[in-house]
Amino acid sequence: MLNVPPQAFPAPSSQQRVAAGGRAKVPLKPGRSLMDWIRLTKSGKDFTGLKGRLIEVTEDELAKHNKKEDCWICIRGFVYNVTPYMEYHPGGEDELMKAAGADGTDLFDQVHRWVNYESMLKECLVGRMAVKPIAAPKGMLPEKKVLGASAKDLTPSYDWFQTDSLITIVIYTKQKDMNAELVIVDCQDKRLRGEIIVDDNSYLVELDLDHAVQEDLAVNIAEKVGKVEIILKKKDNIHWKMLGQPLESHSTFIKCMDRGLFYRKCKLVSKTEVTHDTKLFCLMLPKSTHLRVPIGHHVYLKQIIAGTEVVKPYTPVLPFLSLDFKEPSRHDGIHIYLMIKIYSCGLFTQALDHLHIGDYISVSNPEGSFKKSQVQTSEDLFLLAAGTGFTPMVKLLNFALTEVRCLRTVKLIFFNKTEDDILWRNQLEQLALADERFEVQFILSQPTKDWVGKQGKISSSLLSEFVKRSRKESKVLICICGPTPFTEQGVQYLKVLGYYQEEIHTFTA
Ligand code: FAD
Ligand code: NAP
């Protein structure tokens, strides 16, 4: 008998996630892109030398395969021969070799939990471990082990009641400042999934409902007392004897990081040009979903490309920038706007660009570490963005200018290659005219000779020129987002200039 997670694992919940801390990609040789890998896996080649058989692998056997030319790695109890994949690994061969002949689950989770290795490496599957794997599967630990015994008192609970036409599920979160961003509800067919975020933990109500319900649902939140109501409309006005059958993760209270991502299909309702290579995609959530993406958090989009599931993160923006735009009053909660650069050789963005209006795409729950309170306690806010690294700044900027009174200065320093690459330049300039606290500085790395503005790349001298406290002791928040090396350099320069780590927030994956 194999002591490994059975069928349910790897589960749909093991969907790809991004780990904390940016990491540099290693330049790959030509012909070694993800698309090239996908093509190779479709070639019918025998990647394991086992002619499609799966074997039981002992720890001793696994340990023998620890060289580049013969490298096996165990992830969540499954063993893969990663030698054929070495040259295609964006993180480089050395990263993969760190787990050669061993259990790489923890390393994998630290670096890129969101990558769907089950799909990417399916042709490299050697078999299952014959012994208990070192790392336990995600989301399967009993509640006490994950959060500790004292957590029991904090565990939310739920109850339900019905009228002739409605089913109301009441979740007692035991959390004072509940808000709409902390409640994610989906009802697909008869399957109800209600997730409540309490600090870094996630409570789940997951049921196969007793009877069918109508498509639209409502969520009421009593913020002060932390009570959440999910109101479903019965399809037939009959009396329900029970709410439904609990599903696998029902009533669990675990770390958010251990909860698998959940996807729902969203409809593409519009696609508008922002610049020559960047578009604003508007996606519509199903009526049976309640989801709000917090400021600076990202979602994952999932597409099947050439038979392989590919997932990439994107940070929702607003439909436009204006001081009249106040979330949540004017935000309908139904649409998600994404500003996405289409790379001419990009695997995911090319597929995205080929979607038609009315097509569907899978969108995950949000993830991210940014907290509004970081802005609410600041006097000076500096936003350093490069290219589409502007996306997390959009909601943040709107929030800062419309809701945070204590801010004295808000400055966006926006790095781009050329003038044509500047996203929403007009809107930003209008905003600067409308609010005297806001200033925008465009810096171009490859300007034409007509450019009269600033030129250069992120550097200590540029930052010392633009990032300055308005008062000697003023509380500062500096947010940075762009290509990983840009962000890393930015942090280094800021530290040299005397800013503390606590004053800097990086939007990374
Ligand atoms: P790939 O096939 O991976 O790469 C093909 C080529 O495209 C590369 O060789 C390179 O020339 C270029 N390229 C690809 N990725 C990058 C990159 N990251 N930096 C520079 N050049 C690159 N992108 C957006 O447009 N809007 C967003 O809101 C957004 N939010 C993000 C949020 C997070 C947390 C992270 C980590 C990334 C975000 N990205 C965003 C980037 C996005 O996830 C993809 O990396 C990007 O869309 C490229 O995917 P691709 O498959 O088309 O390109
Ligand atoms: P880009 O157009 O290639 O570059 C924008 C500006 O940044 C240019 O001036 C460019 O200068 C500069 N730059 C690029 N790489 C640099 C480096 N290594 N060091 C210093 N400056 C550098 O940018 P893009 O294609 O839009 O890419 C945006 C990046 O932001 C992507 O990597 C994306 O993954 C990331 N992003 C992250 C998040 C997030 O984590 N939340 C959200 C959105 C986007 P050059 O002329 O020298 O290239």
Coordinates of C-alpha atoms and ligand atoms in Angstrom, one line a residue:
M1 CA 0.0 0.0 0.0
L2 CA 1.4 3.4 -1.0
N3 CA 1.5 5.9 1.8
V4 CA 0.9 8.9 -0.5
P5 CA -2.0 11.2 -1.1
P6 CA -4.6 9.3 -3.1
Q7 CA -6.7 10.4 -6.1
A8 CA -7.8 13.6 -4.6
F9 CA -4.3 14.7 -4.7
P10 CA -2.9 16.6 -6.6
A11 CA -6.3 18.2 -6.3
P12 CA -7.9 21.0 -8.2
S13 CA -7.0 23.0 -5.1
S14 CA -3.3 22.6 -5.8
Q15 CA -3.7 25.2 -8.5
Q16 CA -0.7 27.4 -9.2
R17 CA 0.3 30.2 -6.9
V18 CA 3.1 32.6 -6.7
A19 CA 5.5 32.5 -3.8
A20 CA 6.7 35.5 -1.8
G21 CA 9.9 37.2 -2.9
G22 CA 10.9 37.9 -6.5
R23 CA 13.4 35.8 -8.2
A24 CA 15.4 36.5 -11.3
K25 CA 14.7 34.4 -14.4
V26 CA 17.7 32.8 -16.0
P27 CA 18.0 33.5 -19.7
L28 CA 17.0 30.4 -21.6
K29 CA 18.7 29.1 -24.7
P30 CA 16.8 29.7 -28.0
G31 CA 14.2 27.1 -28.5
R32 CA 13.7 26.5 -24.8
S33 CA 10.5 28.5 -24.1
L34 CA 7.5 27.1 -22.3
M35 CA 5.8 26.7 -25.7
D36 CA 8.8 24.7 -27.0
W37 CA 8.5 22.5 -23.9
I38 CA 4.8 21.9 -24.5
R39 CA 5.6 21.0 -28.1
L40 CA 8.3 18.5 -27.0
T41 CA 5.9 16.9 -24.5
K42 CA 3.4 16.3 -27.4
S43 CA 6.1 14.6 -29.5
G44 CA 5.4 11.2 -28.2
K45 CA 8.9 10.9 -26.8
D46 CA 9.4 8.5 -23.8
F47 CA 10.7 10.9 -21.1
T48 CA 11.1 8.4 -18.3
G49 CA 12.4 5.4 -20.2
L50 CA 9.6 3.4 -18.6
K51 CA 7.4 3.3 -21.8
G52 CA 4.4 4.8 -20.0
R53 CA 4.6 2.5 -16.9
L54 CA 4.4 4.1 -13.4
I55 CA 6.6 2.6 -10.7
E56 CA 6.8 2.8 -6.9
V57 CA 9.9 4.7 -5.9
T58 CA 11.7 4.2 -2.6
E59 CA 13.7 6.9 -0.9
D60 CA 16.9 5.1 -1.7
E61 CA 16.0 4.8 -5.3
L62 CA 15.0 8.5 -5.5
A63 CA 18.4 9.5 -3.9
K64 CA 20.3 7.7 -6.7
H65 CA 18.9 10.0 -9.4
N66 CA 20.7 13.1 -8.3
K67 CA 22.7 14.2 -11.3
K68 CA 21.8 16.6 -14.1
E69 CA 21.7 13.9 -16.7
D70 CA 19.6 11.6 -14.4
C71 CA 17.6 13.8 -12.1
W72 CA 14.4 12.7 -10.2
I73 CA 12.5 15.0 -7.9
C74 CA 9.5 14.2 -5.6
I75 CA 6.7 16.7 -5.4
R76 CA 3.9 15.9 -3.1
G77 CA 4.5 12.2 -3.2
F78 CA 4.9 12.0 -7.0
V79 CA 8.3 11.5 -8.6
Y80 CA 9.3 13.2 -11.8
N81 CA 12.3 12.7 -14.1
V82 CA 13.2 16.4 -14.6
T83 CA 16.3 15.8 -16.7
P84 CA 14.5 16.5 -20.0
Y85 CA 13.0 19.7 -18.5
M86 CA 16.3 21.1 -17.2
E87 CA 17.0 23.5 -20.0
Y88 CA 13.4 24.7 -20.1
H89 CA 13.2 25.7 -16.4
P90 CA 12.9 29.5 -16.2
G91 CA 14.7 29.5 -12.8
G92 CA 17.7 27.6 -14.3
E93 CA 19.2 24.2 -13.9
D94 CA 20.9 25.0 -10.5
E95 CA 17.5 25.8 -8.9
L96 CA 16.1 22.4 -10.0
M97 CA 19.3 20.6 -8.9
K98 CA 18.7 21.8 -5.3
A99 CA 16.0 19.1 -5.1
A100 CA 17.8 16.5 -7.1
G101 CA 17.1 13.0 -5.8
A102 CA 15.0 14.4 -2.9
D103 CA 11.6 15.7 -1.9
G104 CA 11.4 19.1 -3.5
T105 CA 7.9 20.0 -2.2
D106 CA 8.9 22.7 0.2
L107 CA 11.3 24.3 -2.2
F108 CA 8.6 24.2 -4.9
D109 CA 6.1 25.7 -2.6
Q110 CA 8.5 28.5 -1.5
V111 CA 9.3 29.5 -5.1
H112 CA 6.3 28.9 -7.3
R113 CA 3.3 27.0 -5.9
W114 CA 1.2 28.5 -8.7
V115 CA 3.0 26.6 -11.5
N116 CA 0.9 23.7 -12.5
Y117 CA 3.6 21.1 -12.5
E118 CA 1.1 18.2 -12.7
S119 CA 0.2 19.4 -16.2
M120 CA 3.6 20.6 -17.3
L121 CA 5.5 17.5 -16.1
K122 CA 2.9 14.9 -16.8
E123 CA 5.1 13.2 -19.4
C124 CA 8.0 13.1 -16.9
L125 CA 6.0 11.2 -14.2
V126 CA 8.0 8.2 -13.0
G127 CA 5.6 7.1 -10.3
R128 CA 4.7 7.5 -6.6
M129 CA 6.8 7.4 -3.6
A130 CA 6.6 4.1 -1.8
V131 CA 7.2 5.7 1.5
K132 CA 5.5 8.6 3.4
P133 CA 6.6 11.8 1.7
I134 CA 8.3 14.4 3.9
A135 CA 5.9 17.3 3.1
A136 CA 2.2 16.9 3.8
P137 CA -0.3 17.8 1.1
K138 CA -1.8 21.2 1.1
G139 CA -5.1 21.8 2.7
M140 CA -5.2 18.3 4.2
L141 CA -3.9 18.9 7.6
P142 CA -6.3 18.8 10.5
E143 CA -7.3 22.1 11.8
K144 CA -5.5 21.9 15.1
K145 CA -2.2 21.0 13.5
V146 CA -2.3 24.0 11.2
L147 CA -3.4 26.7 13.6
G148 CA -2.6 25.4 17.0
A149 CA -5.1 24.4 19.7
S150 CA -5.9 28.0 20.8
A151 CA -7.2 28.7 17.3
K152 CA -10.2 26.6 18.0
D153 CA -11.9 29.5 19.9
L154 CA -11.3 31.8 16.9
T155 CA -12.7 29.3 14.3
P156 CA -15.8 30.8 12.6
S157 CA -19.0 28.8 12.7
Y158 CA -22.1 28.8 10.6
D159 CA -25.8 28.2 10.8
W160 CA -28.7 28.3 8.3
F161 CA -32.4 29.0 8.1
Q162 CA -35.0 29.1 5.4
T163 CA -38.2 30.9 4.3
D164 CA -40.5 29.7 1.5
S165 CA -38.2 31.2 -1.2
L166 CA -34.8 31.8 0.5
I167 CA -32.0 30.0 2.1
T168 CA -29.8 32.1 4.4
I169 CA -26.5 30.8 5.6
V170 CA -25.1 32.8 8.5
I171 CA -21.4 32.7 9.2
Y172 CA -20.2 34.0 12.5
T173 CA -16.6 35.1 11.8
K174 CA -15.7 36.2 15.3
Q175 CA -13.8 39.0 13.7
K176 CA -14.8 42.7 14.2
D177 CA -13.8 44.4 11.0
M178 CA -15.3 42.2 8.4
N179 CA -15.6 43.7 4.9
A180 CA -16.6 42.6 1.4
E181 CA -13.0 41.9 0.4
L182 CA -12.8 39.2 3.1
V183 CA -15.8 37.2 1.8
I184 CA -15.6 35.1 -1.4
V185 CA -18.7 33.2 -2.4
D186 CA -19.4 31.0 -5.4
C187 CA -22.3 28.8 -6.2
Q188 CA -21.9 26.6 -9.3
D189 CA -24.8 24.3 -10.0
K190 CA -25.6 23.0 -6.5
R191 CA -22.1 23.4 -5.2
L192 CA -21.7 26.3 -2.7
R193 CA -18.3 27.6 -1.7
G194 CA -18.1 30.4 0.9
E195 CA -14.6 31.5 2.0
I196 CA -14.0 33.9 4.8
I197 CA -10.6 35.4 5.3
V198 CA -9.6 36.0 9.0
D199 CA -6.2 37.6 9.2
D200 CA -3.9 35.0 7.4
N201 CA -6.4 32.2 7.8
S202 CA -9.3 30.9 5.7
Y203 CA -12.5 29.4 6.8
L204 CA -14.6 27.5 4.3
V205 CA -18.2 26.5 4.0
E206 CA -18.3 24.0 1.1
L207 CA -21.4 22.0 0.4
D208 CA -23.3 20.2 -2.2
L209 CA -26.6 21.9 -1.7
D210 CA -29.7 19.7 -1.0
H211 CA -31.7 21.4 -3.8
A212 CA -31.1 23.7 -6.8
V213 CA -30.9 27.4 -6.3
Q214 CA -31.2 30.4 -8.7
E215 CA -28.1 31.9 -10.3
D216 CA -27.9 35.1 -8.4
L217 CA -27.0 35.3 -4.7
A218 CA -26.6 38.1 -2.2
V219 CA -24.1 38.6 0.5
N220 CA -24.8 40.9 3.5
I221 CA -22.0 41.8 5.9
A222 CA -22.6 43.2 9.4
E223 CA -19.1 44.7 9.6
K224 CA -19.0 45.6 13.3
V225 CA -20.2 42.3 14.6
G226 CA -18.5 40.2 11.9
K227 CA -21.6 38.4 10.8
V228 CA -21.9 37.3 7.1
E229 CA -25.1 36.2 5.5
I230 CA -25.2 34.4 2.2
I231 CA -28.7 34.5 0.7
L232 CA -29.6 32.0 -1.9
K233 CA -32.9 31.9 -3.8
K234 CA -34.6 28.5 -4.0
K235 CA -35.4 27.3 -7.5
D236 CA -38.5 25.5 -6.2
N237 CA -40.3 26.7 -3.2
I238 CA -40.0 23.5 -1.3
H239 CA -39.0 22.9 2.3
W240 CA -35.3 21.8 2.6
K241 CA -34.7 19.0 5.2
M242 CA -31.0 19.8 5.3
L243 CA -28.6 22.4 3.8
G244 CA -26.5 19.9 1.9
Q245 CA -23.7 17.4 2.0
P246 CA -20.4 18.7 3.2
L247 CA -17.6 18.5 0.7
E248 CA -13.9 17.7 1.3
S249 CA -12.8 21.0 2.8
H250 CA -16.0 22.0 4.5
S251 CA -15.7 23.8 7.8
T252 CA -11.9 23.8 7.7
F253 CA -10.0 26.8 9.1
I254 CA -6.5 26.8 7.8
K255 CA -3.7 29.1 6.6
C256 CA -4.6 31.0 3.4
M257 CA -1.4 29.8 1.9
D258 CA -2.6 26.2 2.4
R259 CA -5.9 26.7 0.8
G260 CA -5.9 25.9 -2.9
L261 CA -6.9 28.6 -5.4
F262 CA -10.5 28.4 -6.6
Y263 CA -11.4 29.5 -10.2
R264 CA -14.6 30.6 -11.7
K265 CA -15.3 31.3 -15.4
C266 CA -15.6 34.9 -16.3
K267 CA -16.9 36.4 -19.6
L268 CA -14.8 38.7 -21.6
V269 CA -17.1 41.7 -22.2
S270 CA -14.7 44.3 -23.7
K271 CA -11.2 44.8 -24.8
T272 CA -9.9 48.3 -25.4
E273 CA -6.5 49.6 -26.5
V274 CA -4.5 51.5 -24.0
T275 CA -1.3 51.8 -25.9
H276 CA 0.2 50.2 -29.0
D277 CA 0.8 46.9 -27.1
T278 CA -1.4 47.1 -24.0
K279 CA -5.1 46.5 -23.6
L280 CA -7.8 46.9 -21.0
F281 CA -9.7 43.7 -20.6
C282 CA -13.0 43.8 -18.9
L283 CA -14.2 40.5 -17.4
M284 CA -17.6 39.8 -15.9
L285 CA -18.0 37.7 -12.9
P286 CA -20.9 35.2 -12.8
K287 CA -24.0 36.3 -11.0
S288 CA -23.4 33.5 -8.6
T289 CA -20.0 34.9 -7.4
H290 CA -19.2 37.5 -4.8
L291 CA -15.6 38.6 -5.1
R292 CA -13.8 41.9 -4.5
V293 CA -10.1 42.2 -5.3
P294 CA -8.3 44.3 -2.6
I295 CA -5.9 47.1 -3.6
G296 CA -2.6 45.8 -4.9
H297 CA -3.7 42.2 -4.9
H298 CA -3.5 40.0 -8.0
V299 CA -5.6 37.2 -9.5
Y300 CA -4.5 34.4 -11.7
L301 CA -5.9 33.8 -15.1
K302 CA -5.9 30.2 -16.4
Q303 CA -6.0 29.0 -20.0
I304 CA -5.4 25.7 -21.6
I305 CA -2.7 26.3 -24.2
A306 CA -1.8 23.4 -26.5
G307 CA -3.4 21.0 -24.0
T308 CA -1.4 22.3 -21.1
E309 CA -2.9 24.4 -18.3
V310 CA -1.0 27.7 -18.1
V311 CA -1.6 30.2 -15.2
K312 CA -0.3 33.8 -15.0
P313 CA -0.9 36.5 -12.4
Y314 CA -2.5 39.9 -13.2
T315 CA -3.4 42.9 -11.0
P316 CA -6.9 44.3 -11.5
V317 CA -7.1 48.1 -12.1
L318 CA -10.1 50.5 -12.3
P319 CA -11.8 51.3 -15.6
F320 CA -10.3 54.8 -15.5
L321 CA -8.6 57.2 -13.1
S322 CA -10.7 60.0 -11.7
L323 CA -11.2 61.8 -8.4
D324 CA -15.0 61.1 -8.7
F325 CA -14.4 57.4 -8.8
K326 CA -14.9 56.0 -5.3
E327 CA -14.9 52.3 -4.6
P328 CA -17.0 50.6 -3.5
S329 CA -19.9 53.1 -4.1
R330 CA -19.4 53.3 -7.9
H331 CA -17.7 50.0 -8.4
D332 CA -20.3 47.5 -9.3
G333 CA -18.5 44.4 -8.0
I334 CA -19.4 42.5 -11.2
H335 CA -16.5 43.6 -13.4
I336 CA -12.8 43.0 -13.2
Y337 CA -10.6 45.3 -15.3
L338 CA -7.1 44.1 -16.3
M339 CA -4.5 46.1 -18.1
I340 CA -2.3 43.7 -19.9
K341 CA 0.7 44.1 -22.2
I342 CA 0.6 41.7 -25.1
Y343 CA 4.1 40.4 -25.8
S344 CA 4.7 39.5 -29.4
C345 CA 6.3 36.2 -28.3
G346 CA 4.3 35.9 -25.1
L347 CA 2.7 32.5 -24.6
F348 CA -0.1 33.6 -22.4
T349 CA -0.7 37.1 -23.6
Q350 CA -0.9 36.0 -27.2
A351 CA -3.6 33.4 -26.3
L352 CA -5.4 36.1 -24.3
D353 CA -5.3 38.5 -27.2
H354 CA -7.0 35.9 -29.3
L355 CA -10.0 35.6 -27.1
H356 CA -13.2 37.0 -28.5
I357 CA -15.8 39.1 -26.8
G358 CA -18.2 36.6 -25.1
D359 CA -15.4 34.0 -24.6
Y360 CA -14.8 32.7 -21.0
I361 CA -11.6 32.6 -19.0
S362 CA -10.9 31.2 -15.5
V363 CA -10.1 33.7 -12.8
S364 CA -8.8 32.8 -9.4
N365 CA -9.4 34.2 -5.9
P366 CA -7.2 37.2 -5.1
E367 CA -3.8 37.0 -3.5
G368 CA -1.4 39.6 -2.1
S369 CA 0.1 41.1 1.0
F370 CA -0.7 44.9 0.6
K371 CA -2.8 46.3 3.4
K372 CA -4.8 49.6 3.1
S373 CA -3.6 50.6 6.6
Q374 CA -0.1 51.0 5.2
V375 CA -1.4 54.1 3.3
Q376 CA -3.8 55.3 6.0
T377 CA -0.9 55.9 8.4
S378 CA 1.4 57.7 5.9
E379 CA 2.0 61.3 5.2
D380 CA 4.0 60.9 2.0
L381 CA 3.3 58.3 -0.6
F382 CA 5.8 57.5 -3.4
L383 CA 4.9 55.1 -6.2
L384 CA 7.7 53.8 -8.3
A385 CA 6.4 51.9 -11.4
A386 CA 8.0 50.5 -14.5
G387 CA 5.8 49.5 -17.5
T388 CA 2.8 47.4 -16.4
G389 CA 4.2 47.6 -12.9
F390 CA 1.8 50.6 -12.9
T391 CA -1.2 48.2 -12.5
P392 CA -1.1 47.9 -8.6
M393 CA -0.7 51.7 -8.4
V394 CA -4.0 52.4 -10.0
K395 CA -6.4 51.4 -7.2
L396 CA -3.8 52.5 -4.7
L397 CA -3.6 56.0 -6.2
N398 CA -7.4 56.2 -6.4
F399 CA -7.7 55.2 -2.7
A400 CA -5.0 57.5 -1.6
L401 CA -6.4 60.6 -3.3
T402 CA -10.1 60.0 -2.5
E403 CA -10.0 58.5 1.0
V404 CA -6.8 59.2 2.8
R405 CA -6.9 62.7 4.3
C406 CA -3.6 62.6 6.2
L407 CA -1.5 62.3 3.0
R408 CA 0.4 65.5 2.2
T409 CA 2.1 64.3 -1.0
V410 CA 1.4 61.5 -3.5
K411 CA 4.1 61.1 -6.2
L412 CA 4.2 58.6 -9.0
I413 CA 7.5 58.1 -10.7
F414 CA 6.7 56.2 -13.8
F415 CA 9.5 54.5 -15.8
N416 CA 9.0 53.5 -19.4
K417 CA 11.0 52.9 -22.6
T418 CA 9.3 55.5 -24.8
E419 CA 6.5 58.1 -24.7
D420 CA 4.2 55.7 -26.6
D421 CA 4.6 53.1 -23.8
I422 CA 3.2 55.4 -21.0
L423 CA -0.1 54.0 -19.7
W424 CA -2.9 56.4 -19.1
R425 CA -0.6 59.4 -19.4
N426 CA -3.5 61.8 -20.1
Q427 CA -5.5 60.6 -17.1
L428 CA -2.5 60.9 -14.9
E429 CA -1.9 64.4 -16.0
Q430 CA -5.5 65.3 -15.5
L431 CA -5.4 63.9 -12.0
A432 CA -2.3 66.0 -11.2
L433 CA -4.2 69.1 -12.3
A434 CA -7.2 68.1 -10.2
D435 CA -5.4 67.4 -7.0
E436 CA -2.5 69.5 -5.9
R437 CA -1.2 66.8 -3.6
F438 CA -0.5 64.5 -6.6
E439 CA 2.5 64.8 -8.9
V440 CA 3.6 62.5 -11.7
Q441 CA 7.0 62.2 -13.2
F442 CA 7.7 60.3 -16.4
I443 CA 11.2 58.9 -16.9
L444 CA 12.1 57.4 -20.2
S445 CA 14.9 54.9 -20.9
Q446 CA 14.8 55.0 -24.7
P447 CA 13.2 58.4 -25.6
T448 CA 13.2 60.0 -29.0
K449 CA 15.2 63.2 -29.4
D450 CA 12.0 65.3 -29.0
W451 CA 11.5 64.2 -25.4
V452 CA 12.1 67.1 -23.1
G453 CA 11.3 65.3 -19.8
K454 CA 13.6 63.1 -17.6
Q455 CA 15.6 60.4 -19.2
G456 CA 17.3 57.4 -17.5
K457 CA 16.8 54.2 -15.5
I458 CA 16.1 53.7 -11.9
S459 CA 19.2 55.0 -10.0
S460 CA 20.2 56.4 -6.7
S461 CA 20.5 59.9 -8.1
L462 CA 17.1 59.8 -9.7
L463 CA 15.5 58.5 -6.5
S464 CA 17.3 61.1 -4.3
E465 CA 15.9 63.8 -6.6
F466 CA 12.2 62.6 -6.5
V467 CA 11.8 60.7 -3.3
K468 CA 12.0 63.2 -0.4
R469 CA 10.1 63.4 2.9
S470 CA 7.8 66.5 3.0
R471 CA 9.0 67.1 6.6
K472 CA 12.0 65.8 8.4
E473 CA 10.1 63.2 10.4
S474 CA 7.2 62.5 8.1
K475 CA 5.9 59.0 7.7
V476 CA 6.6 57.7 4.3
L477 CA 5.4 54.8 2.2
I478 CA 7.2 53.9 -1.0
C479 CA 5.6 51.3 -3.2
I480 CA 7.6 49.7 -6.1
C481 CA 6.5 47.5 -9.0
G482 CA 8.1 46.5 -12.3
P483 CA 10.4 43.9 -13.7
T484 CA 12.0 42.0 -10.7
P485 CA 15.5 43.5 -11.2
F486 CA 14.0 47.0 -11.3
T487 CA 12.2 46.4 -8.0
E488 CA 15.2 44.8 -6.4
Q489 CA 17.5 47.7 -7.5
G490 CA 14.9 50.2 -6.3
V491 CA 14.9 48.7 -2.8
Q492 CA 18.7 48.7 -2.6
Y493 CA 19.0 52.4 -3.7
L494 CA 16.2 53.4 -1.2
K495 CA 18.0 51.7 1.6
V496 CA 21.3 53.4 0.7
L497 CA 19.3 56.7 0.8
G498 CA 18.3 55.9 4.4
Y499 CA 14.8 54.5 4.0
Y500 CA 13.8 51.6 6.2
Q501 CA 12.4 48.3 5.0
E502 CA 9.1 49.0 6.8
E503 CA 8.7 52.1 4.7
I504 CA 9.0 50.1 1.4
H505 CA 6.4 47.8 -0.1
T506 CA 7.3 45.8 -3.2
F507 CA 4.6 44.2 -5.3
T508 CA 6.1 40.9 -6.3
A509 CA 4.9 37.5 -7.0
Ligands
FAD1 P1 6.1 34.7 -21.7 O1 5.7 33.6 -22.7 O2 6.3 34.3 -20.3 O3 7.3 35.5 -22.2 C1 7.6 35.8 -23.6 C2 8.4 37.0 -23.7 O4 7.7 38.1 -23.3 C3 9.7 37.1 -22.9 O5 10.8 36.5 -23.6 C4 9.9 38.6 -22.7 O6 10.4 39.2 -23.9 C5 8.5 39.0 -22.6 N1 8.1 39.0 -21.1 C6 7.3 38.0 -20.6 N2 7.2 38.2 -19.3 C7 7.9 39.3 -19.0 C8 8.1 40.0 -17.8 N3 7.5 39.6 -16.7 N4 8.8 41.1 -17.9 C9 9.4 41.5 -19.0 N5 9.2 40.9 -20.2 C10 8.5 39.8 -20.2 N6 1.4 41.9 -16.7 C11 0.5 42.7 -17.2 O7 0.5 43.0 -18.4 N7 -0.5 43.3 -16.4 C12 -0.6 43.0 -15.1 O8 -1.5 43.5 -14.4 C13 0.3 42.1 -14.5 N8 0.3 41.8 -13.2 C14 1.2 40.9 -12.7 C15 1.1 40.6 -11.3 C16 2.1 39.8 -10.8 C17 2.0 39.5 -9.3 C18 3.1 39.3 -11.6 C19 4.2 38.5 -11.0 C20 3.2 39.6 -12.9 C21 2.2 40.4 -13.5 N9 2.2 40.6 -14.9 C22 1.3 41.5 -15.4 C23 3.1 39.8 -15.8 C24 2.3 38.6 -16.3 O9 2.0 37.7 -15.2 C25 3.1 37.8 -17.4 O10 4.4 37.6 -16.9 C26 3.1 38.5 -18.7 O11 1.8 38.8 -19.1 C27 3.8 37.7 -19.8 O12 3.2 36.5 -20.0 P2 3.4 35.7 -21.4 O13 3.1 34.2 -21.1 O14 2.7 36.3 -22.5 O15 5.0 35.8 -21.7
NAP2 P1 9.3 47.4 -19.9 O1 8.4 48.1 -20.8 O2 10.2 46.3 -20.5 O3 10.2 48.3 -19.0 C1 9.6 49.5 -18.3 C2 10.8 50.3 -17.8 O4 11.5 49.6 -16.9 C3 11.8 50.7 -18.9 O5 12.2 52.0 -18.7 C4 12.9 49.7 -18.8 O6 14.1 50.2 -19.3 C5 12.9 49.5 -17.3 N1 13.5 48.3 -16.9 C6 13.3 47.1 -17.5 N2 14.1 46.1 -17.0 C7 14.8 46.8 -16.1 C8 15.9 46.4 -15.2 N3 16.3 45.1 -15.2 N4 16.5 47.3 -14.4 C9 16.1 48.6 -14.5 N5 15.1 49.0 -15.3 C10 14.5 48.1 -16.1 O7 8.4 46.7 -18.8 P2 7.1 45.7 -19.0 O8 7.4 44.9 -20.2 O9 5.9 46.5 -19.0 O10 7.2 44.8 -17.7 C11 6.6 45.2 -16.5 C12 7.0 44.2 -15.4 O11 6.3 44.4 -14.3 C13 6.9 42.7 -15.8 O12 8.1 42.1 -15.4 C14 5.7 42.3 -14.9 O13 5.9 40.9 -14.5 C15 5.9 43.2 -13.7 N6 4.6 43.4 -13.0 C16 4.5 42.9 -11.7 C17 3.4 43.1 -11.0 C18 3.3 42.6 -9.6 O14 4.3 42.0 -9.1 N7 2.3 42.9 -8.8 C19 2.3 43.7 -11.6 C20 2.4 44.1 -12.9 C21 3.6 44.0 -13.6 P3 14.9 49.5 -20.5 O15 14.8 50.4 -21.6 O16 16.3 49.4 -20.0 O17 14.3 48.1 -20.8

